[in-house]
Coordinates of C-alpha atoms and ligand atoms in Angstrom, one line a residue:
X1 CA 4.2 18.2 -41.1
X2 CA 1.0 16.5 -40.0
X3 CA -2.8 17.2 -40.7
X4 CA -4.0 17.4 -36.7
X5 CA -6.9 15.4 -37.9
X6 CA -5.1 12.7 -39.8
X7 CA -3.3 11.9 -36.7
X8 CA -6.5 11.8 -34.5
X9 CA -7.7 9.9 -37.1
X10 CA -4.4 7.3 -36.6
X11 CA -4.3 7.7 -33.2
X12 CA -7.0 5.0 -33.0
X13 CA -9.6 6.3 -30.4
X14 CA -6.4 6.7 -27.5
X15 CA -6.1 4.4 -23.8
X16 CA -10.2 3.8 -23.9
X17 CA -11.3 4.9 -27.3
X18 CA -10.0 1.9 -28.8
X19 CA -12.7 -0.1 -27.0
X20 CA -15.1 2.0 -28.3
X21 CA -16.6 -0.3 -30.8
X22 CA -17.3 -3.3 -28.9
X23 CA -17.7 -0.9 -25.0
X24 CA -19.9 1.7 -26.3
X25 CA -23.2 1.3 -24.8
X26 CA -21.9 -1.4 -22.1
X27 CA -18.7 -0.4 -19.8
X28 CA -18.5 3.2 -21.8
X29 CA -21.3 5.2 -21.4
X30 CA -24.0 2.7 -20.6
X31 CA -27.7 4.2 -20.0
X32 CA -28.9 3.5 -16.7
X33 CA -32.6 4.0 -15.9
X34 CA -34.9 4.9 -12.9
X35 CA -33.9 5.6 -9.6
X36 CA -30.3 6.3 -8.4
X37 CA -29.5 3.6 -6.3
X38 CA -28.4 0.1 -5.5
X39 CA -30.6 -1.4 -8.7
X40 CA -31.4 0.3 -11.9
X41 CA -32.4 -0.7 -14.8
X42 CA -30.0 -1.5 -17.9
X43 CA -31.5 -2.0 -21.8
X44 CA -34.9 -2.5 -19.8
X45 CA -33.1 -5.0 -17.1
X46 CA -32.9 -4.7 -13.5
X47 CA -28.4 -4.4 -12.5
X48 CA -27.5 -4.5 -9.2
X49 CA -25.6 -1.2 -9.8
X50 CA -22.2 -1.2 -8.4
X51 CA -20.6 2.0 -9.7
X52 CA -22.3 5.4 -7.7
X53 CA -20.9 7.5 -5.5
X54 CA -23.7 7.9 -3.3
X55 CA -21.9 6.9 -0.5
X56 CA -24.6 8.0 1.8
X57 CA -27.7 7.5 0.2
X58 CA -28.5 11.4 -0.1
X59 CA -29.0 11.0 -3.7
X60 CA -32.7 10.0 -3.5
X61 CA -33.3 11.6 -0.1
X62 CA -36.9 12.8 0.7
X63 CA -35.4 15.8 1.6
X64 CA -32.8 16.6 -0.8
X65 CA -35.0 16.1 -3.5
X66 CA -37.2 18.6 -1.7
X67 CA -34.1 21.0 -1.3
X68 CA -32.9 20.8 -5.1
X69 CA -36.5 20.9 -6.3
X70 CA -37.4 24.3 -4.5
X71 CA -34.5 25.7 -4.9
X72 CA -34.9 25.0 -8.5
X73 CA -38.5 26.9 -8.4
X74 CA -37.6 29.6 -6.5
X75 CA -34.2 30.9 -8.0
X76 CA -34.1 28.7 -11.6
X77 CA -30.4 27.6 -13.1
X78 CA -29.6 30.8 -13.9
X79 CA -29.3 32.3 -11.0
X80 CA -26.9 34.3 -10.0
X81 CA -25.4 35.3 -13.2
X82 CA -22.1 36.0 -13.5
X83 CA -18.3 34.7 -11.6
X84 CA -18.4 35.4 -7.9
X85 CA -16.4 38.4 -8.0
X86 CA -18.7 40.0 -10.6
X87 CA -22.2 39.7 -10.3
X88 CA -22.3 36.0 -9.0
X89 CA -22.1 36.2 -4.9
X90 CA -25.2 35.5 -2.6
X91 CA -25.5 35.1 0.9
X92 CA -26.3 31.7 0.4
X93 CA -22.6 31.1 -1.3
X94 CA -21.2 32.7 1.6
X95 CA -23.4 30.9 4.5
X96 CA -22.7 27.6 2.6
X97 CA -18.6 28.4 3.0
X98 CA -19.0 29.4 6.7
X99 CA -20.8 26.2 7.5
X100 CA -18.4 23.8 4.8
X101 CA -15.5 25.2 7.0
X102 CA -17.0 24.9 10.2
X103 CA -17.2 21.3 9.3
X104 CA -14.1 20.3 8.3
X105 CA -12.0 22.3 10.9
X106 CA -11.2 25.2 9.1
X107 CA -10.8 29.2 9.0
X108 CA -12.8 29.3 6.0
X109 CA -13.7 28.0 2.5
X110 CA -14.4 29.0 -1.5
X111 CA -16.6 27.1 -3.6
X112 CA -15.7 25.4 -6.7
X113 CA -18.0 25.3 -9.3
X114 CA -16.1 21.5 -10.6
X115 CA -14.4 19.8 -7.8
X116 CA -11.7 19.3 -10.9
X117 CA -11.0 22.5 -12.5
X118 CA -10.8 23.7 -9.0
X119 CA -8.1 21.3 -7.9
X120 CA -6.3 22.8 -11.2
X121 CA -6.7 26.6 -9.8
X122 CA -5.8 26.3 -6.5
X123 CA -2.1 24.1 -7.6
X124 CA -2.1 27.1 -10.4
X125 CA -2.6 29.6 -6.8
X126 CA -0.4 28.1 -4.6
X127 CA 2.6 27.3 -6.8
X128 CA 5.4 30.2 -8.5
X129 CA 8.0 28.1 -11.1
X130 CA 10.8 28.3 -8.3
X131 CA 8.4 26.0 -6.4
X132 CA 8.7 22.3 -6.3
X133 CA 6.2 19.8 -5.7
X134 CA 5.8 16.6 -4.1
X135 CA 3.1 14.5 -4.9
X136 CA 1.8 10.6 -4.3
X137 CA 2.5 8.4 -7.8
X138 CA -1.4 7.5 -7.6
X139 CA -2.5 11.3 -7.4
X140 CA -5.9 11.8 -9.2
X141 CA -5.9 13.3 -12.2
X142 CA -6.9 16.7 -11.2
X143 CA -3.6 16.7 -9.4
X144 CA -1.8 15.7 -12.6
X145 CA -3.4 18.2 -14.4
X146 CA -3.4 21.2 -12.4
X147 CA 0.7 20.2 -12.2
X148 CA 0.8 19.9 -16.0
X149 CA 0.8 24.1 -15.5
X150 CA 3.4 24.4 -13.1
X151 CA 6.4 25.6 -14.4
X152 CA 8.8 24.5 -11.8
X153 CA 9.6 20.6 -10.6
X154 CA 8.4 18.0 -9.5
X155 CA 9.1 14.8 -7.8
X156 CA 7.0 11.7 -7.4
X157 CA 7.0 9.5 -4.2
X158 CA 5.7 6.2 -4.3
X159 CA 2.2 5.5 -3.1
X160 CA 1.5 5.6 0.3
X161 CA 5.7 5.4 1.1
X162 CA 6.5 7.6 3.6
X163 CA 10.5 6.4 2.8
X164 CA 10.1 7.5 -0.5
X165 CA 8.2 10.8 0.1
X166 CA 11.3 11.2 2.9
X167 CA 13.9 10.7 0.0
X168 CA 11.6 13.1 -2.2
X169 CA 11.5 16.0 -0.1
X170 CA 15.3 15.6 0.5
X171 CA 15.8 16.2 -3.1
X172 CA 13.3 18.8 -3.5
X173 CA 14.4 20.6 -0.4
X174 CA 17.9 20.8 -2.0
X175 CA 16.5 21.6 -5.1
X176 CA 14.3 24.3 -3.6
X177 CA 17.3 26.0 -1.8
X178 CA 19.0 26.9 -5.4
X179 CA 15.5 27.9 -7.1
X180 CA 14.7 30.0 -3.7
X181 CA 11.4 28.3 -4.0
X182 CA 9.4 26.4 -1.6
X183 CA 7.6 22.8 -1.2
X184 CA 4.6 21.8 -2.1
X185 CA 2.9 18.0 -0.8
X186 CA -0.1 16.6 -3.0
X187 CA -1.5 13.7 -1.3
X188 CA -5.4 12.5 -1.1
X189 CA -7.7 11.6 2.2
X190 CA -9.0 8.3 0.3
X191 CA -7.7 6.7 -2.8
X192 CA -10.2 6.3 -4.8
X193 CA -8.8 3.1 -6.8
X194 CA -7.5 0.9 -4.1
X195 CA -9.2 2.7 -1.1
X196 CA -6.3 3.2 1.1
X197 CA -5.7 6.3 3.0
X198 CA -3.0 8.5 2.8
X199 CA -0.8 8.6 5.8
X200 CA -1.9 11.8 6.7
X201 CA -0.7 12.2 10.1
X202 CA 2.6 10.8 9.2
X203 CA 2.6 13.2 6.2
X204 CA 2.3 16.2 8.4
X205 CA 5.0 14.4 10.9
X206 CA 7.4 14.6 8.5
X207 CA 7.0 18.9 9.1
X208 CA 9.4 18.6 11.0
X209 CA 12.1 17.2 9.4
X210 CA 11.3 19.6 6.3
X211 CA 9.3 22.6 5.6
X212 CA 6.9 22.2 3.0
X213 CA 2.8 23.2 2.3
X214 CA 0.7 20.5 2.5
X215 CA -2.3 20.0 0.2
X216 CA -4.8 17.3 0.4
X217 CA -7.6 16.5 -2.1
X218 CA -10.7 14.2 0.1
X219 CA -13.1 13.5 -2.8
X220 CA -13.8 10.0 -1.4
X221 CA -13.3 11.0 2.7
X222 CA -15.7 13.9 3.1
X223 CA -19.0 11.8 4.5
X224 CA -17.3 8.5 4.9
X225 CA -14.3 9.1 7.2
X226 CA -13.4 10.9 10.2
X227 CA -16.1 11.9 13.2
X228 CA -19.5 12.7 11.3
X229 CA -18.2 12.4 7.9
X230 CA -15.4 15.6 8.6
X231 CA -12.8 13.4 6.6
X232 CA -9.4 11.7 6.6
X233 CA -7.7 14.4 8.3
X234 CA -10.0 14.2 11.0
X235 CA -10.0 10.1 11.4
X236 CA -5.7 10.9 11.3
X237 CA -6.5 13.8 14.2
X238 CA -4.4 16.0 11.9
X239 CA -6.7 19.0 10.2
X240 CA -4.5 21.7 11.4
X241 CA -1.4 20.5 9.6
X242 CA -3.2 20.2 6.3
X243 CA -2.7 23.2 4.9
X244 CA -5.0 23.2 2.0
X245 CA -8.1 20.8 1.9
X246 CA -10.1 20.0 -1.3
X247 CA -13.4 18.0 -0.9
X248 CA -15.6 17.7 -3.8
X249 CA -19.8 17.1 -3.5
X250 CA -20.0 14.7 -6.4
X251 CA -19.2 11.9 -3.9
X252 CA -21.1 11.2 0.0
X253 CA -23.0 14.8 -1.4
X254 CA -24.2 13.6 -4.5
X255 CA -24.3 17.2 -6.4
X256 CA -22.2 19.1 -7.8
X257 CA -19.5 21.9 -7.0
X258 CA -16.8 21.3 -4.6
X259 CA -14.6 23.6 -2.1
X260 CA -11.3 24.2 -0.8
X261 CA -10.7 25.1 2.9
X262 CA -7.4 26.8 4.5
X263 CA -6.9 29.8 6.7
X264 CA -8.9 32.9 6.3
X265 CA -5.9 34.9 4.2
X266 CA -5.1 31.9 2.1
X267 CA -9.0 31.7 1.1
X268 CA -9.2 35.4 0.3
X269 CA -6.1 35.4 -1.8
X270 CA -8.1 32.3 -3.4
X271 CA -11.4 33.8 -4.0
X272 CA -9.3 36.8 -5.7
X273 CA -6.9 34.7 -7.7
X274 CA -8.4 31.4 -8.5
X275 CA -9.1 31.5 -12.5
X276 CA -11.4 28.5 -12.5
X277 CA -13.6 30.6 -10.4
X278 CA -12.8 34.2 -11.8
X279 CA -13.6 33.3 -15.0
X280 CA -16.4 31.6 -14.8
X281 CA -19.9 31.8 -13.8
X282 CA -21.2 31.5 -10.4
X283 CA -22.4 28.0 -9.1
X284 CA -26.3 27.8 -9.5
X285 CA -28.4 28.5 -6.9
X286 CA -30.2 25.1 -6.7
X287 CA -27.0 23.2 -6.3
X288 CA -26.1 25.7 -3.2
X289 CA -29.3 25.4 -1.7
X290 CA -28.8 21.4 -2.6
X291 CA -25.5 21.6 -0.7
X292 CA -27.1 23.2 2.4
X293 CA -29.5 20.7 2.9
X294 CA -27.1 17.7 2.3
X295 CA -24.2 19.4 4.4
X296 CA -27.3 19.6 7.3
X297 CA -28.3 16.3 7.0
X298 CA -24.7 14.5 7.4
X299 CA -24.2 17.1 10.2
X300 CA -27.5 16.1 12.0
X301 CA -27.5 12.6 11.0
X302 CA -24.5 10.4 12.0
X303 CA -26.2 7.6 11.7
X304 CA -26.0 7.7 7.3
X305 CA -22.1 7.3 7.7
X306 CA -22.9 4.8 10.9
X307 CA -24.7 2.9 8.2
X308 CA -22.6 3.0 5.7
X309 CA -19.9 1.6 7.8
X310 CA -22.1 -1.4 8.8
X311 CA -22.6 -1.8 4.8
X312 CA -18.9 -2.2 3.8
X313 CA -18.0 -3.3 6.5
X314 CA -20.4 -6.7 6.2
X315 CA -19.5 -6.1 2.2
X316 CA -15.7 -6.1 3.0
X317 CA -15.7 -9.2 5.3
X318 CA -17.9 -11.1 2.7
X319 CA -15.2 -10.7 -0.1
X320 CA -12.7 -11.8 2.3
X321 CA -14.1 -14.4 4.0
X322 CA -14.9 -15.8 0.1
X323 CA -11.4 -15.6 -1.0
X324 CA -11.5 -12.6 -3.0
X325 CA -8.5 -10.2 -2.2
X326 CA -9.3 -7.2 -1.8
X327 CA -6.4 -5.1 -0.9
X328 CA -5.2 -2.4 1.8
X329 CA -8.5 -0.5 1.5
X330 CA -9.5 1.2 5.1
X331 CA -12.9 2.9 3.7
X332 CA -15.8 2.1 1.7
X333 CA -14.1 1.9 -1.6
X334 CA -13.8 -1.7 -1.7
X335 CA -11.1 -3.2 -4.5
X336 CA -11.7 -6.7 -5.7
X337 CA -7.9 -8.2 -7.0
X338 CA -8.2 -9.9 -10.3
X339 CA -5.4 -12.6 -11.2
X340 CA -3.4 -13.0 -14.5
X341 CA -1.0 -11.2 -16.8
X342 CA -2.0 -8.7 -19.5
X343 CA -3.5 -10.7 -22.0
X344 CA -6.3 -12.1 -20.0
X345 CA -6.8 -9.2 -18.1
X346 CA -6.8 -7.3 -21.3
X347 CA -9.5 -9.4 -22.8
X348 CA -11.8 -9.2 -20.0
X349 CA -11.6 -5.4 -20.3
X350 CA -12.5 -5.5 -23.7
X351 CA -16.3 -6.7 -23.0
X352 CA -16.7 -6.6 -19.0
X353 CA -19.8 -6.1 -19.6
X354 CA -20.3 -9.6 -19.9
X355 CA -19.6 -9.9 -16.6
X356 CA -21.0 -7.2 -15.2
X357 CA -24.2 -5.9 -16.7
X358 CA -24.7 -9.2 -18.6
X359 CA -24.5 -11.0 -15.2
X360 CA -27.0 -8.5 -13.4
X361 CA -24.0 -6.5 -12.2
X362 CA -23.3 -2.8 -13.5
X363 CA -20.3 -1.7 -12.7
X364 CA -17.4 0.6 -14.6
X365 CA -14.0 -1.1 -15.6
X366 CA -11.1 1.1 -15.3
X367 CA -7.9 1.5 -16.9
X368 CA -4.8 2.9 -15.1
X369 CA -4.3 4.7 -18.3
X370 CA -7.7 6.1 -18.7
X371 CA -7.1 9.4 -19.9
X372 CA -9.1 10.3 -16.3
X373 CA -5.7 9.2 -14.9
X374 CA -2.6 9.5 -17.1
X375 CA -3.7 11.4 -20.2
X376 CA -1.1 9.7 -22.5
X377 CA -0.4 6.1 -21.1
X378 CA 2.5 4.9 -20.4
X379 CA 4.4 1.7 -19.1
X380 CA 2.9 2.8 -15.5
X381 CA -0.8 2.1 -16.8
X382 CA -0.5 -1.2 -17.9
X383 CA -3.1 -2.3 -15.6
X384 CA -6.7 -3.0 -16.1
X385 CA -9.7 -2.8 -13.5
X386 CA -13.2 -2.8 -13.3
X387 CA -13.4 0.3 -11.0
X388 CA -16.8 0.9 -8.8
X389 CA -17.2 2.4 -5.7
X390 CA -17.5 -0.3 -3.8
X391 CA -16.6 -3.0 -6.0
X392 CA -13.5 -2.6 -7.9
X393 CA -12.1 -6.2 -9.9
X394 CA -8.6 -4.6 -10.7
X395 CA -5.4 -5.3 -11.2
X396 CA -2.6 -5.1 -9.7
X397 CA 1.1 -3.8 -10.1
X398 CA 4.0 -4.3 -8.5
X399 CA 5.0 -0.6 -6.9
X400 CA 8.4 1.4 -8.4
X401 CA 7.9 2.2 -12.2
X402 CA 8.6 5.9 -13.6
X403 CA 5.5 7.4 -14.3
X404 CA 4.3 8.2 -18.1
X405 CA 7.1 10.7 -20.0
X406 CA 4.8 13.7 -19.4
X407 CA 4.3 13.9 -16.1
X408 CA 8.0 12.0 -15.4
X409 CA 9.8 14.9 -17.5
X410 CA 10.9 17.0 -14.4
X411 CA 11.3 13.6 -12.2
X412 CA 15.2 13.6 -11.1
X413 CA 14.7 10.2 -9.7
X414 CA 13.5 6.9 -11.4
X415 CA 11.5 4.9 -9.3
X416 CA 13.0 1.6 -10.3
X417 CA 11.8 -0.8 -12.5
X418 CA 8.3 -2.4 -12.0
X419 CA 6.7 -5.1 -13.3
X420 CA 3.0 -5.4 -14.8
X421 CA 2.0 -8.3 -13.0
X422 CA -1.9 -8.1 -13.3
X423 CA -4.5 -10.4 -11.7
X424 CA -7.6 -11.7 -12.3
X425 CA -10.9 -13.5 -10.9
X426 CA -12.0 -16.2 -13.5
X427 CA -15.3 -14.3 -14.6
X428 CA -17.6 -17.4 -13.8
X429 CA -15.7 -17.4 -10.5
X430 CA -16.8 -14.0 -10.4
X431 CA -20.4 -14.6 -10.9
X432 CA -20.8 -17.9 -9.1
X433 CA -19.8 -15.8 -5.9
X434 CA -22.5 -13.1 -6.9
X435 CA -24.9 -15.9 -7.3
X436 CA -24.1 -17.8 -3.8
X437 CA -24.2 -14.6 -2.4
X438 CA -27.7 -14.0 -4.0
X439 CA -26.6 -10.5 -5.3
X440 CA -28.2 -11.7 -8.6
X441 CA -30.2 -14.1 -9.5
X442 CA -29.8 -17.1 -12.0
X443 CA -31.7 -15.4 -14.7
X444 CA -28.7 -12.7 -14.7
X445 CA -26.1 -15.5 -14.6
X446 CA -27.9 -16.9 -17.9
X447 CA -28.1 -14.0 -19.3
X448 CA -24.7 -13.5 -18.8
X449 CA -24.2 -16.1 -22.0
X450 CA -27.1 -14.7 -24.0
X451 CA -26.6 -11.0 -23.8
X452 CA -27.6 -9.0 -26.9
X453 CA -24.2 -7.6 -28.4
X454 CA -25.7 -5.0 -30.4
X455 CA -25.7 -1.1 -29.2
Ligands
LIG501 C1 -10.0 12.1 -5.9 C2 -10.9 13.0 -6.8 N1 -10.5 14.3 -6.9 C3 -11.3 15.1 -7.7 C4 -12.4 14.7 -8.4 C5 -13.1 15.7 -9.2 O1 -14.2 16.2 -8.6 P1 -15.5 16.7 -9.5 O2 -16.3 15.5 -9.9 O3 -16.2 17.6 -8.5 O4 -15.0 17.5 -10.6 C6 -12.7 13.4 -8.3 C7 -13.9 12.8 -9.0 O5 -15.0 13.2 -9.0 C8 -12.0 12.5 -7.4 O6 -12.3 11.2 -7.3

C-alpha cells in the first residue's frame, strides 16, 4: 500500500510539472499585463504576444466592453441563481440559443456554462455502454475525457485518415452488431495544434457506407471559417450531416460559456439530461448579454473574419516564403515545424521562454503530453511544441503509434508503430527571422541573452 501523497510527492510534478522550477513564471503561468491584444507587457516589457485566442479582435471591442460592462451593472455575477432547470433560465438564455442556432444551421441550441465539461456531458448524453465510438487520434482533450466515462468501446482512427476511420467503423460496426449498440464519430471543425480541418464532408460521406451519429467539436472554426464565421461545417457545405455541433466562446468570442446545437428533440433531451448543466449553476448574466453582443457583431460584421483572413493569410505566406514549414494548416492556426530529435527539442522546451518572451515574443510551448491532451503521457506524446494561436514552433511525429494505455485500453487495433521524429528551428534562426521581419526589435533580441532568470 501507498500513502496517495507520497506518490504525488514521487511522481515529480507529472508531463509539465516537472518544468515547474525553471517554467514557472515564463512558459507556465506567465503574467501578462495591459490590454488584450497583439503586445502586452511581460515583467514590465512590451511581448509581441503570440498566444490569444482573439481570433477576431472582439476582446477589446468598444462595444463588447460596453456589453459585458452593463450587463455587469445591471444584473451583477450572480445573476440568475441556480442550474437552468431550477431557478437559472431567462429569456435572455433562451434568445441567445435561438440566435446561436440560427447561426450555425441548426434546430436549436443549449448553453454550456464551460465549453469543456460540456463536451464531457453531451458524449456522457449521447452514448449507453453498448455504444461504440469513433474518434480522430488528435481529439481534444474534452473528447478524451468525456470518453474516459463511457463504458462501452472505442476505436481510434488516425488523424485526418479517412482510410483509417473507414477500417474503424468497419470494426466498430461489427462490434456494434453483437453489443446491439450504435456508432458514435468524434471529429473537430479546426485542429487546434496543427490547424488542419477535419474532413467533414467526407466524414459525413462515409454515412452511407455505415450508419453512425456524427459529433463535431468547432472550438477553433466558429468565427474563422465557413460564410460569416458559421464554421467548418459550413466552409465543407455539410451542417445537416453533423449531427451534434459543439462551439465554444473562449475562442473568435472571447468570453466564456459554450453551446451545443442539434435538432430540436435532441436539444431538449439535452437541456433535461446534460449533468454538467443540471448540476450546476446557470451561466451569468453578463457573459449572456456579452455573447449577444459578440454573436451580433460577427453576424453584422463580415468584415472581422474578412480581416482576419487577410492577417494569416499575409502571416502564412511570410513563414513560407522564409523557409519555415508550417504544415497542412487551412485556418488561422498557424504551426511553425521545429527540426531535431528529442533531446534538443526537449531542451528548448525546458526554457522557451528564452526564445519567446526573452526575445520580445510571448508565446505558450505545448507538449503533446500536456495533461490538456493525454492526461498520463505516453509513447504517443513524445513531442514538444511551442503552441500559440497563430504561431505554433512544434514538433512533429511521424503518424501510426497506439495512443497512451488509458485511452488505448478498449482499442482492438494498434496503429502501427511510429516514430518520434521531432523538429526544430535553431532558436537564433528563430529570432533572426522575427527581427528581419521587424516583429521585434533588437533590444528584444539582446535581451534575449540577458534575461533575468529569477521568478
Ligand atoms: C478544441 C477545443 N474544444 C474544447 C475546448 C474547451 O472549451 P472551454 O475553454 O470553453 O472550456 C477548447 C479550448 O478552450 C478547445 O480548443
Amino acid at each position: 500500500m501507498v500513502n496517495i501523497l507520497d506518490r504525488l510527492q514521487k511522481f515529480a510534478g507529472g508531463p509539465l510539472g516537472q518544468y515547474m522550477n525553471n517554467a514557472h513564471g515564463y512558459w507556465a503561468f506567465p503574467k501578462l499585463e495591459g490590454d488584450i491584444g497583439p503586445r502586452m507587457k511581460f515583467r514590465g516589457k512590451e511581448m509581441l504576444n503570440w498566444s490569444l485566442n482573439n481570433y477576431l479582435g472582439l476582446a477589446n471591442h468598444p462595444e463588447v466592453r460596453k456589453a459585458d460592462a452593463d450587463g455587469a451593472a445591471r444584473f451583477g455575477m450572480a445573476a440568475p441563481m441556480g442550474a437552468r432547470m431550477m431557478s437559472g433560465q431567462t429569456k435572455w438564455h433562451e434568445q441567445l440559443e435561438r440566435e446561436l442556432a440560427a447561426f450555425v444551421g441548426k434546430e436549436d441550441a443549449f448553453l454550456l456554462n464551460f465549453g469543456y465539461q460540456g463536451m464531457i456531458s453531451i458524449i456522457d448524453v449521447l452514448l449507453s455502454p453498448r455504444d461504440v465510438v469513433v474518434y480522430d487520434a488528435e481529439a481534444h482533450a474534452c473528447i478524451i475525457d468525456g470518453l474516459r466515462m463511457h463504458k462501452g468501446k472505442r476505436f481510434v482512427f488516425q488523424h485526418n485518415d479517412i482510410d483509417s476511420l473507414r477500417k474503424q467503423l468497419a470494426h466498430a460496426a461489427a462490434l456494434a452488431e453483437e453489443t446491439r449498440g450504435g456508432i458514435l464519430v468524434i471529429t473537430e471543425g479546426v485542429f487546434g495544434m496543427k490547424g488542419d480541418l477535419g474532413p467533414l464532408d467526407k466524414i459525413v460521406a462515409l454515412k452511407k457506407e455505415f450508419d453512425f451519429t456524427l459529433l463535431v467539436d468547432d472550438a477553433h472554426g466558429f468565427g474563422t471559417m465557413g460564410r460569416g464565421g458559421r464554421g467548418t461545417a459550413d466552409h465543407f457545405d455539410a451542417t445537416e450531416g453533423v449531427d451534434v455541433l459543439f462551439n465554444t466562446f473562449a475562442k473568435s468570442m472571447c468570453g466564456i460559456g459554450a453551446f451545443v446545437a442539434s435538432h430540436k428533440w435532441l436539444i431538449d433531451i439535452m437541456r433535461y439530461n446534460m449533468r454538467s448543466q443540471l448540476y450546476a449553476k446557470s451561466l451569468p448574466m453578463p457573459m449572456v448579454i456579452g455573447a449577444l453582443k459578440r454573436l451580433e457583431l460577427i453576424r453584422n460584421h463580415p468584415e472581422l473574419q474578412e480581416q482576419l483572413w487577410t492577417i494569416v493569410r499575409a502571416l502564412q505566406e511570410g513563414f513560407r516564403a522564409r523557409g519555415f514549414e508550417i504544415g497542412s494548416t487551412a485556418s488561422p492556426v498557424t504551426p511553425v515545424y521545429m527540426k531535431g530529435g528529442d533531446q534538443p527539442c526537449g531542451r528548448s522546451a525546458r526554457k522557451p521562454r528564452t526564445v519567446l518572451l526573452g526575445g520580445g515574443l510571448s508565446g505558450h510551448p505545448a507538449r503533446r503530453d500536456h495533461p490538456a491532451h493525454h492526461p498520463h503521457g505516453g509513447p504517443h506524446s513524445r513531442r514538444c511544441r511551442v503552441h500559440t494561436e497563430s504561431l505554433r514552433r512544434r514538433a512533429r511525429q511521424t503518424p501510426g503509434r497506439r495512443l497512451p494505455t488509458p485511452h488505448a485500453r478498449h482499442e482492438r487495433h494498434d496503429l502501427g508503430e511510429r516514430g518520434s521524429e521531432l523538429i526544430q528551428i535553431p532558436p537564433d534562426r528563430l529570432l533572426g527571422s522575427f527581427l528581419k521581419l521587424g516583429w521585434i526589435d533588437h533590444d528584444a533580441g539582446h535581451a534575449f541573452e540577458r534575461r533575468d532568470q529569477s521568478v
